[in-house]
């Protein structure tokens, strides 16, 4: 029988967390699931962990070469048989009622995509705040292409919608030939959802919290480098050439493009400072003063902390 949901888990050096991700996928209430783990040529025991499960419970694919998160997920999407597909990062988890709630909301609205709220968990295992205020998601209700682009303006968006973890109708993805951009190591989730919205997909919002995002030091999604931003800008240019955007979406897209240019200047400035190349740093700062404004923020924070520490010391 066709499962309701296919969970696609791309795993790379995830032996310490993969069991948690698989357990969350298998524990879903009210829906039938299949779990597909794609090992992206890990150097640890990730493949052994995945293969410890019976084949009728977890389907395992071992890639002969590393393809990155987008490439590994694409392999899983190609194998998926469920009516819906849910991508789950190998170091994260999902709550038991997540998929049932999202599917009910999406199917009631006739939508092809659904997102929900995200619980953040610190590296020591302590739950942090939920990522989005519940009232904000309830008011949002449905996310348009313009909403989504505006929520992905680098360094500027109040709430970064790029952290949302959508589920998709598999048929919609297949009919529109939608897959991850394998050239991207950061921002591949954004391009896929933006492309789905541009293709006419409707995205409803389930305000309840269902996805559990675990902060992990060194995670690629938390380390933004210049080459990542350059690749994102290139992918955005390809997106604009391939898809129609209405006026609100065009306006949001222009803001995002400017933010990527500013981010590139900022990261270039940081590179020059780290390399102790003052002349190059000065030229970058003069060519884009916004880069200096970005770098001033963390400096200001550090200065306030130093001042607070000095005040504490003086009071002893």
Short mmCIF file of C-alpha atoms in Angstrom, two decimals:
data_model
loop_
_atom_site.label_atom_id
_atom_site.label_comp_id
_atom_site.label_asym_id
_atom_site.label_seq_id
_atom_site.Cartn_x
_atom_site.Cartn_y
_atom_site.Cartn_z
CA UNK A 1 0.00 0.00 0.00
CA UNK A 2 1.13 3.56 -0.68
CA UNK A 3 2.31 5.24 2.54
CA UNK A 4 0.92 8.62 3.52
CA UNK A 5 4.38 10.10 4.04
CA UNK A 6 7.91 9.41 2.85
CA UNK A 7 10.55 10.75 5.24
CA UNK A 8 13.79 11.53 3.39
CA UNK A 9 16.84 11.71 5.66
CA UNK A 10 20.13 12.72 4.05
CA UNK A 11 22.87 11.61 6.43
CA UNK A 12 26.53 12.57 6.53
CA UNK A 13 28.67 11.62 9.53
CA UNK A 14 25.52 11.42 11.63
CA UNK A 15 26.10 8.27 13.67
CA UNK A 16 25.44 10.12 16.94
CA UNK A 17 22.06 11.58 15.93
CA UNK A 18 20.58 9.40 13.18
CA UNK A 19 18.70 7.09 15.59
CA UNK A 20 16.87 10.10 17.02
CA UNK A 21 15.77 11.28 13.58
CA UNK A 22 14.60 7.81 12.51
CA UNK A 23 12.75 7.27 15.80
CA UNK A 24 10.82 10.53 15.35
CA UNK A 25 9.83 9.60 11.80
CA UNK A 26 8.69 6.13 12.83
CA UNK A 27 6.67 7.42 15.80
CA UNK A 28 4.17 9.50 13.78
CA UNK A 29 0.55 9.12 14.88
CA UNK A 30 -2.35 8.78 12.47
CA UNK A 31 -0.34 8.38 9.26
CA UNK A 32 1.56 5.57 7.58
CA UNK A 33 5.19 6.32 6.85
CA UNK A 34 8.23 5.05 5.03
CA UNK A 35 11.72 6.14 6.02
CA UNK A 36 14.46 6.57 3.42
CA UNK A 37 18.01 7.20 4.64
CA UNK A 38 20.56 8.30 2.06
CA UNK A 39 24.12 8.01 3.35
CA UNK A 40 26.20 10.70 1.65
CA UNK A 41 29.49 8.81 1.75
CA UNK A 42 29.97 9.22 5.51
CA UNK A 43 33.34 8.60 7.12
CA UNK A 44 31.90 7.29 10.39
CA UNK A 45 29.39 4.55 11.31
CA UNK A 46 26.33 6.32 9.89
CA UNK A 47 25.71 3.57 7.35
CA UNK A 48 25.94 0.87 10.03
CA UNK A 49 23.38 2.71 12.18
CA UNK A 50 20.95 2.98 9.26
CA UNK A 51 21.39 -0.65 8.23
CA UNK A 52 20.69 -1.87 11.76
CA UNK A 53 16.98 -1.34 11.06
CA UNK A 54 14.96 -3.95 9.15
CA UNK A 55 14.78 -3.18 5.43
CA UNK A 56 10.98 -3.07 5.50
CA UNK A 57 11.16 -0.24 8.07
CA UNK A 58 14.12 1.84 6.83
CA UNK A 59 15.23 1.87 3.21
CA UNK A 60 18.94 2.66 3.01
CA UNK A 61 20.90 4.00 0.04
CA UNK A 62 24.70 4.29 0.20
CA UNK A 63 26.01 6.86 -2.29
CA UNK A 64 29.33 5.97 -3.95
CA UNK A 65 30.46 9.61 -3.76
CA UNK A 66 29.49 12.62 -1.66
CA UNK A 67 26.81 14.71 -3.39
CA UNK A 68 26.02 17.21 -0.66
CA UNK A 69 22.68 17.69 1.11
CA UNK A 70 20.75 18.58 -2.04
CA UNK A 71 22.08 15.66 -4.04
CA UNK A 72 21.44 13.13 -1.26
CA UNK A 73 17.90 14.43 -0.75
CA UNK A 74 17.21 14.22 -4.48
CA UNK A 75 18.08 10.54 -4.42
CA UNK A 76 15.58 10.06 -1.61
CA UNK A 77 12.89 12.06 -3.42
CA UNK A 78 13.32 9.93 -6.52
CA UNK A 79 12.75 6.79 -4.43
CA UNK A 80 9.83 8.13 -2.38
CA UNK A 81 6.44 6.44 -2.76
CA UNK A 82 4.35 8.42 -0.26
CA UNK A 83 1.54 10.82 -1.06
CA UNK A 84 3.54 13.42 0.85
CA UNK A 85 7.29 13.84 1.31
CA UNK A 86 8.97 15.28 4.40
CA UNK A 87 12.66 16.08 4.52
CA UNK A 88 14.20 15.51 7.94
CA UNK A 89 17.76 16.54 8.75
CA UNK A 90 19.76 13.70 10.31
CA UNK A 91 20.57 15.73 13.44
CA UNK A 92 16.99 16.89 14.04
CA UNK A 93 13.73 15.25 15.13
CA UNK A 94 9.96 15.51 14.71
CA UNK A 95 7.14 15.30 17.25
CA UNK A 96 4.64 12.41 16.98
CA UNK A 97 1.61 14.37 15.78
CA UNK A 98 3.41 16.58 13.29
CA UNK A 99 2.57 15.00 9.95
CA UNK A 100 -1.06 14.21 10.73
CA UNK A 101 -1.72 17.85 11.72
CA UNK A 102 0.04 19.26 8.67
CA UNK A 103 -1.65 16.94 6.19
CA UNK A 104 -5.12 17.60 7.62
CA UNK A 105 -4.59 21.36 7.34
CA UNK A 106 -3.15 21.14 3.83
CA UNK A 107 -5.80 18.82 2.44
CA UNK A 108 -8.62 20.85 3.99
CA UNK A 109 -7.29 23.93 2.17
CA UNK A 110 -6.45 22.08 -1.06
CA UNK A 111 -2.79 23.05 -0.65
CA UNK A 112 0.25 21.25 -2.00
CA UNK A 113 2.67 22.43 0.70
CA UNK A 114 2.52 22.86 4.47
CA UNK A 115 4.88 24.24 7.11
CA UNK A 116 4.77 24.36 10.90
CA UNK A 117 6.57 25.88 13.85
CA UNK A 118 10.06 24.85 14.96
CA UNK A 119 11.29 23.99 18.44
CA UNK A 120 14.92 24.96 18.98
CA UNK A 121 17.06 22.73 21.22
CA UNK A 122 20.47 23.82 22.46
CA UNK A 123 23.55 21.69 22.00
CA UNK A 124 23.36 20.50 25.61
CA UNK A 125 19.85 19.16 24.97
CA UNK A 126 18.02 22.00 26.72
CA UNK A 127 14.89 23.22 24.88
CA UNK A 128 15.10 26.85 23.84
CA UNK A 129 12.30 29.09 22.55
CA UNK A 130 10.14 28.12 19.61
CA UNK A 131 11.46 29.77 16.48
CA UNK A 132 8.34 31.74 15.49
CA UNK A 133 5.71 33.35 17.74
CA UNK A 134 2.54 31.27 17.47
CA UNK A 135 0.43 34.37 16.91
CA UNK A 136 2.61 35.39 13.97
CA UNK A 137 2.09 32.03 12.25
CA UNK A 138 -1.65 32.02 13.00
CA UNK A 139 -1.99 35.46 11.42
CA UNK A 140 0.13 34.42 8.44
CA UNK A 141 -2.12 31.47 7.63
CA UNK A 142 -0.72 30.95 4.15
CA UNK A 143 2.64 31.90 2.66
CA UNK A 144 2.79 33.52 -0.77
CA UNK A 145 5.89 33.73 -2.94
CA UNK A 146 6.30 37.39 -1.95
CA UNK A 147 5.95 36.51 1.75
CA UNK A 148 8.55 33.80 1.46
CA UNK A 149 11.13 35.87 -0.41
CA UNK A 150 10.63 38.79 2.01
CA UNK A 151 11.22 36.35 4.87
CA UNK A 152 14.58 35.38 3.41
CA UNK A 153 16.30 38.75 3.21
CA UNK A 154 19.79 38.13 4.59
CA UNK A 155 20.55 39.97 7.87
CA UNK A 156 17.26 41.88 7.60
CA UNK A 157 14.24 39.56 7.89
CA UNK A 158 12.49 39.78 11.25
CA UNK A 159 11.67 36.09 11.07
CA UNK A 160 13.79 33.97 8.74
CA UNK A 161 11.30 31.78 6.91
CA UNK A 162 14.18 29.80 5.43
CA UNK A 163 14.23 27.73 8.64
CA UNK A 164 10.74 26.37 7.93
CA UNK A 165 10.67 22.67 7.07
CA UNK A 166 7.92 22.14 4.48
CA UNK A 167 6.20 18.96 3.46
CA UNK A 168 5.21 18.61 -0.20
CA UNK A 169 2.71 16.59 -2.16
CA UNK A 170 5.04 14.20 -3.97
CA UNK A 171 2.94 14.30 -7.13
CA UNK A 172 3.25 18.09 -7.25
CA UNK A 173 7.05 17.90 -7.02
CA UNK A 174 7.23 15.21 -9.69
CA UNK A 175 4.81 16.86 -12.11
CA UNK A 176 6.73 20.15 -11.89
CA UNK A 177 10.15 18.46 -11.94
CA UNK A 178 11.12 20.15 -8.71
CA UNK A 179 14.28 18.99 -7.00
CA UNK A 180 17.07 20.49 -4.89
CA UNK A 181 19.82 22.55 -6.50
CA UNK A 182 22.82 20.30 -5.90
CA UNK A 183 25.31 23.14 -6.36
CA UNK A 184 24.08 24.83 -3.18
CA UNK A 185 25.35 23.82 0.26
CA UNK A 186 23.42 26.62 2.00
CA UNK A 187 20.11 27.93 0.68
CA UNK A 188 19.00 24.80 -1.18
CA UNK A 189 15.82 24.60 0.95
CA UNK A 190 14.95 28.20 0.09
CA UNK A 191 15.23 27.70 -3.67
CA UNK A 192 13.12 24.54 -3.64
CA UNK A 193 10.23 26.09 -1.70
CA UNK A 194 10.42 29.35 -3.66
CA UNK A 195 10.31 27.37 -6.91
CA UNK A 196 7.31 25.37 -5.69
CA UNK A 197 5.46 28.59 -4.83
CA UNK A 198 6.39 30.10 -8.20
CA UNK A 199 4.94 26.99 -9.88
CA UNK A 200 1.59 27.71 -8.27
CA UNK A 201 1.87 25.61 -5.14
CA UNK A 202 -0.14 26.82 -2.16
CA UNK A 203 1.61 26.70 1.22
CA UNK A 204 -0.53 26.62 4.38
CA UNK A 205 0.79 27.21 7.88
CA UNK A 206 0.17 24.87 10.80
CA UNK A 207 0.93 27.09 13.86
CA UNK A 208 1.62 24.12 16.16
CA UNK A 209 5.21 23.09 16.80
CA UNK A 210 6.22 19.85 15.13
CA UNK A 211 9.83 20.07 13.95
CA UNK A 212 12.70 19.96 16.48
CA UNK A 213 15.82 21.80 15.34
CA UNK A 214 18.97 20.84 17.22
CA UNK A 215 21.74 23.43 17.28
CA UNK A 216 25.07 21.83 16.47
CA UNK A 217 28.44 23.57 16.51
CA UNK A 218 30.05 23.50 13.09
CA UNK A 219 26.81 22.72 11.25
CA UNK A 220 27.09 24.05 7.70
CA UNK A 221 23.74 25.84 8.08
CA UNK A 222 25.26 27.96 10.88
CA UNK A 223 28.48 28.94 9.10
CA UNK A 224 27.90 31.43 6.30
CA UNK A 225 30.91 32.02 4.05
CA UNK A 226 31.52 34.20 1.01
CA UNK A 227 31.36 31.35 -1.49
CA UNK A 228 27.96 30.32 -0.06
CA UNK A 229 26.55 33.81 -0.66
CA UNK A 230 27.99 33.92 -4.17
CA UNK A 231 26.36 30.56 -4.97
CA UNK A 232 23.05 31.77 -3.52
CA UNK A 233 23.15 34.90 -5.69
CA UNK A 234 23.82 32.77 -8.77
CA UNK A 235 20.92 30.46 -7.91
CA UNK A 236 18.65 33.47 -7.39
CA UNK A 237 19.55 34.79 -10.83
CA UNK A 238 18.63 31.43 -12.35
CA UNK A 239 15.37 31.43 -10.38
CA UNK A 240 14.43 34.90 -11.67
CA UNK A 241 15.12 33.81 -15.24
CA UNK A 242 13.00 30.67 -14.90
CA UNK A 243 9.93 31.86 -12.99
CA UNK A 244 7.24 34.52 -13.23
CA UNK A 245 6.95 36.86 -10.24
CA UNK A 246 4.13 39.29 -9.53
CA UNK A 247 4.94 42.83 -8.39
CA UNK A 248 5.06 42.11 -4.63
CA UNK A 249 7.36 39.16 -5.31
CA UNK A 250 9.57 41.28 -7.57
CA UNK A 251 9.86 43.94 -4.85
CA UNK A 252 10.81 41.33 -2.25
CA UNK A 253 13.24 39.73 -4.69
CA UNK A 254 14.98 43.08 -5.26
CA UNK A 255 15.40 43.50 -1.48
CA UNK A 256 16.83 40.01 -1.16
CA UNK A 257 19.24 40.64 -4.05
CA UNK A 258 20.50 43.81 -2.38
CA UNK A 259 20.89 41.95 0.90
CA UNK A 260 22.98 39.24 -0.77
CA UNK A 261 25.27 41.89 -2.28
CA UNK A 262 25.66 43.51 1.14
CA UNK A 263 26.33 40.14 2.75
CA UNK A 264 28.99 39.38 0.13
CA UNK A 265 30.68 42.71 0.84
CA UNK A 266 30.51 42.10 4.59
CA UNK A 267 32.02 38.60 4.32
CA UNK A 268 34.68 39.86 1.92
CA UNK A 269 35.58 42.57 4.44
CA UNK A 270 35.83 39.95 7.20
CA UNK A 271 38.09 37.82 5.00
CA UNK A 272 40.42 40.75 4.36
CA UNK A 273 40.58 41.61 8.06
CA UNK A 274 41.36 38.00 8.99
CA UNK A 275 44.04 37.89 6.29
CA UNK A 276 45.50 41.15 7.64
CA UNK A 277 45.03 42.88 4.31
CA UNK A 278 44.07 46.42 5.40
CA UNK A 279 44.19 48.00 1.94
CA UNK A 280 41.76 45.42 0.51
CA UNK A 281 39.54 45.87 3.58
CA UNK A 282 39.50 49.64 3.09
CA UNK A 283 38.64 49.29 -0.60
CA UNK A 284 35.76 46.95 0.26
CA UNK A 285 34.47 49.32 2.94
CA UNK A 286 34.62 52.30 0.60
CA UNK A 287 32.88 50.43 -2.22
CA UNK A 288 30.02 49.30 0.05
CA UNK A 289 29.55 51.22 3.33
CA UNK A 290 26.78 48.74 4.26
CA UNK A 291 29.49 46.18 4.94
CA UNK A 292 30.85 48.41 7.71
CA UNK A 293 27.37 48.75 9.23
CA UNK A 294 27.04 44.96 9.35
CA UNK A 295 30.40 44.47 11.01
CA UNK A 296 29.73 47.21 13.55
CA UNK A 297 26.89 45.25 15.14
CA UNK A 298 28.89 42.44 16.71
CA UNK A 299 31.63 44.92 17.68
CA UNK A 300 29.02 47.00 19.55
CA UNK A 301 27.80 43.90 21.34
CA UNK A 302 31.32 43.02 22.41
CA UNK A 303 31.94 46.56 23.67
CA UNK A 304 28.76 46.48 25.77
CA UNK A 305 29.83 43.17 27.30
CA UNK A 306 33.27 44.54 28.16
CA UNK A 307 31.66 47.61 29.73
CA UNK A 308 29.33 45.41 31.79
CA UNK A 309 32.24 43.27 33.00
CA UNK A 310 34.19 46.41 33.95
CA UNK A 311 31.22 47.72 35.90
CA UNK A 312 30.91 44.42 37.80
CA UNK A 313 34.63 44.44 38.61
CA UNK A 314 34.52 48.04 39.83
CA UNK A 315 31.65 47.25 42.17
CA UNK A 316 33.50 44.48 44.05
#
